[in-house]
XYZ file of C-alpha atoms in Angstrom:
161
model
C 0.000 0.000 0.000
C 2.882 2.362 0.611
C 4.111 2.102 -3.010
C 1.021 3.909 -4.201
C 1.977 6.944 -2.109
C 5.136 7.298 -4.194
C 3.416 6.546 -7.532
C -0.182 7.770 -7.239
C -0.492 8.144 -11.022
C 0.235 4.510 -11.759
C -2.907 2.776 -13.040
C -1.300 -0.597 -12.397
C -0.360 0.430 -8.854
C -3.838 1.759 -8.103
C -5.429 -1.380 -9.532
C -3.058 -3.639 -7.595
C -3.780 -1.915 -4.283
C -7.521 -1.918 -4.927
C -7.536 -5.547 -6.023
C -5.521 -6.661 -2.989
C -7.982 -4.893 -0.681
C -10.945 -6.351 -2.582
C -9.455 -9.819 -2.259
C -8.830 -9.302 1.469
C -12.393 -8.074 1.914
C -13.839 -11.149 0.247
C -11.735 -13.454 2.420
C -12.650 -11.910 5.770
C -15.604 -13.198 7.752
C -15.883 -9.947 9.738
C -18.587 -7.889 7.997
C -17.357 -4.590 9.457
C -13.785 -5.232 8.313
C -15.107 -6.340 4.926
C -17.046 -3.105 4.517
C -14.007 -1.014 5.481
C -11.772 -2.836 3.005
C -14.308 -2.521 0.195
C -14.740 1.209 0.832
C -10.952 1.623 0.820
C -10.486 -0.458 -2.334
C -13.110 1.225 -4.490
C -11.422 4.654 -4.900
C -8.168 2.965 -5.949
C -9.982 0.971 -8.609
C -11.808 4.051 -9.876
C -8.498 5.932 -9.996
C -6.973 3.117 -12.055
C -9.798 3.540 -14.587
C -9.407 7.305 -14.567
C -5.705 6.928 -15.330
C -6.163 4.136 -17.876
C -9.729 4.113 -19.310
C -9.225 0.804 -21.132
C -7.721 -1.202 -18.239
C -9.674 -4.455 -18.431
C -8.723 -5.803 -14.990
C -9.652 -2.488 -13.360
C -13.117 -2.691 -14.928
C -13.683 -6.161 -13.528
C -12.366 -5.311 -10.064
C -14.201 -1.990 -9.760
C -17.482 -3.513 -10.967
C -17.095 -6.380 -8.491
C -16.222 -3.985 -5.681
C -19.297 -1.852 -6.441
C -21.400 -5.031 -6.424
C -20.146 -6.047 -2.977
C -20.704 -2.492 -1.745
C -24.308 -2.938 -2.942
C -23.844 -0.088 -5.407
C -25.548 -2.172 -8.046
C -26.187 0.686 -10.454
C -22.457 1.446 -10.533
C -21.616 -2.219 -10.911
C -24.002 -2.602 -13.860
C -22.700 0.581 -15.460
C -19.080 -0.526 -15.139
C -19.749 -4.012 -16.472
C -21.727 -2.469 -19.343
C -18.759 -0.253 -20.248
C -16.373 -3.241 -20.061
C -18.628 -5.218 -22.413
C -18.697 -2.274 -24.795
C -14.893 -1.988 -24.780
C -14.196 -5.732 -24.748
C -17.148 -7.424 -26.489
C -15.381 -10.770 -26.875
C -14.646 -11.168 -23.167
C -16.964 -13.395 -21.110
C -16.054 -12.272 -17.575
C -17.809 -8.899 -17.728
C -20.905 -10.564 -19.197
C -21.030 -13.020 -16.314
C -20.548 -10.223 -13.776
C -23.187 -8.103 -15.502
C -25.702 -10.936 -15.271
C -25.291 -11.173 -11.493
C -25.189 -7.398 -11.053
C -28.429 -6.998 -13.019
C -30.094 -9.681 -10.916
C -29.061 -7.976 -7.668
C -29.948 -4.523 -9.020
C -33.389 -5.670 -10.166
C -34.119 -7.191 -6.778
C -32.836 -4.052 -5.036
C -35.068 -1.864 -7.220
C -38.059 -4.027 -6.317
C -37.324 -3.607 -2.610
C -37.203 0.161 -3.192
C -40.620 -0.026 -4.895
C -39.211 0.895 -8.312
C -41.386 -1.721 -9.981
C -40.999 -0.777 -13.643
C -37.207 -0.564 -13.542
C -36.994 -3.704 -11.428
C -38.917 -5.789 -13.931
C -37.000 -4.315 -16.860
C -33.648 -4.991 -15.193
C -34.560 -8.553 -14.276
C -35.778 -9.226 -17.821
C -32.469 -7.919 -19.159
C -30.618 -10.292 -16.820
C -32.816 -13.168 -17.959
C -32.146 -12.238 -21.575
C -28.418 -12.576 -20.968
C -28.806 -16.016 -19.383
C -32.039 -17.953 -18.990
C -31.730 -18.395 -15.255
C -34.497 -20.199 -13.368
C -33.903 -18.107 -10.228
C -34.597 -14.903 -12.163
C -37.665 -16.426 -13.833
C -38.971 -17.463 -10.390
C -38.383 -13.967 -9.051
C -40.230 -12.430 -11.995
C -43.095 -14.902 -11.543
C -43.374 -13.918 -7.875
C -43.214 -10.194 -8.600
C -45.854 -10.383 -11.326
C -48.075 -12.397 -8.996
C -47.678 -9.694 -6.339
C -48.753 -7.165 -8.977
C -51.871 -9.215 -9.685
C -50.762 -10.179 -13.192
C -51.549 -13.895 -12.973
C -51.097 -14.702 -16.682
C -47.691 -13.069 -16.838
C -46.723 -14.702 -13.550
C -47.772 -18.088 -14.906
C -45.669 -17.558 -18.054
C -42.606 -16.745 -15.941
C -43.324 -19.748 -13.708
C -43.187 -21.893 -16.836
C -39.813 -20.439 -17.680
C -38.627 -21.139 -14.145
C -39.285 -24.834 -14.652
C -38.232 -24.895 -18.320
C -35.962 -21.874 -18.935
C -35.610 -22.226 -22.710
C -39.269 -21.623 -23.556
């Protein structure tokens, strides 16, 4: 961590420090320590992207860090940018799928129904996941849309319909 003090304009250095902290955060079982490490890591990862806007590893690490900080909108946005810059890479697509799922659920809990359903459908479109289909079936049922709920329930049991 001290190397970054001497070379604050090194994208690689910023990414390395942020990634090390992210890794430490994911290994700790102490939720308070995890939160501290994630909050410390995130600015380093953002700085790496500021210094080097096409740094693939920094995109993945910053999007993951935002996800674990529950900043799902930032995670989705970062994964989306990585996919745009690196369309042949699978890792950002996988991360985006999970970030969209978490973001859609978070939007639902915040009573942002329209965006929640749209986000979850986008996640399902990326990968026909039975968990997402089940969630959509439940949400549509809660909205009183039985036919739509039933259609999503069918996808939950047979995702390639």
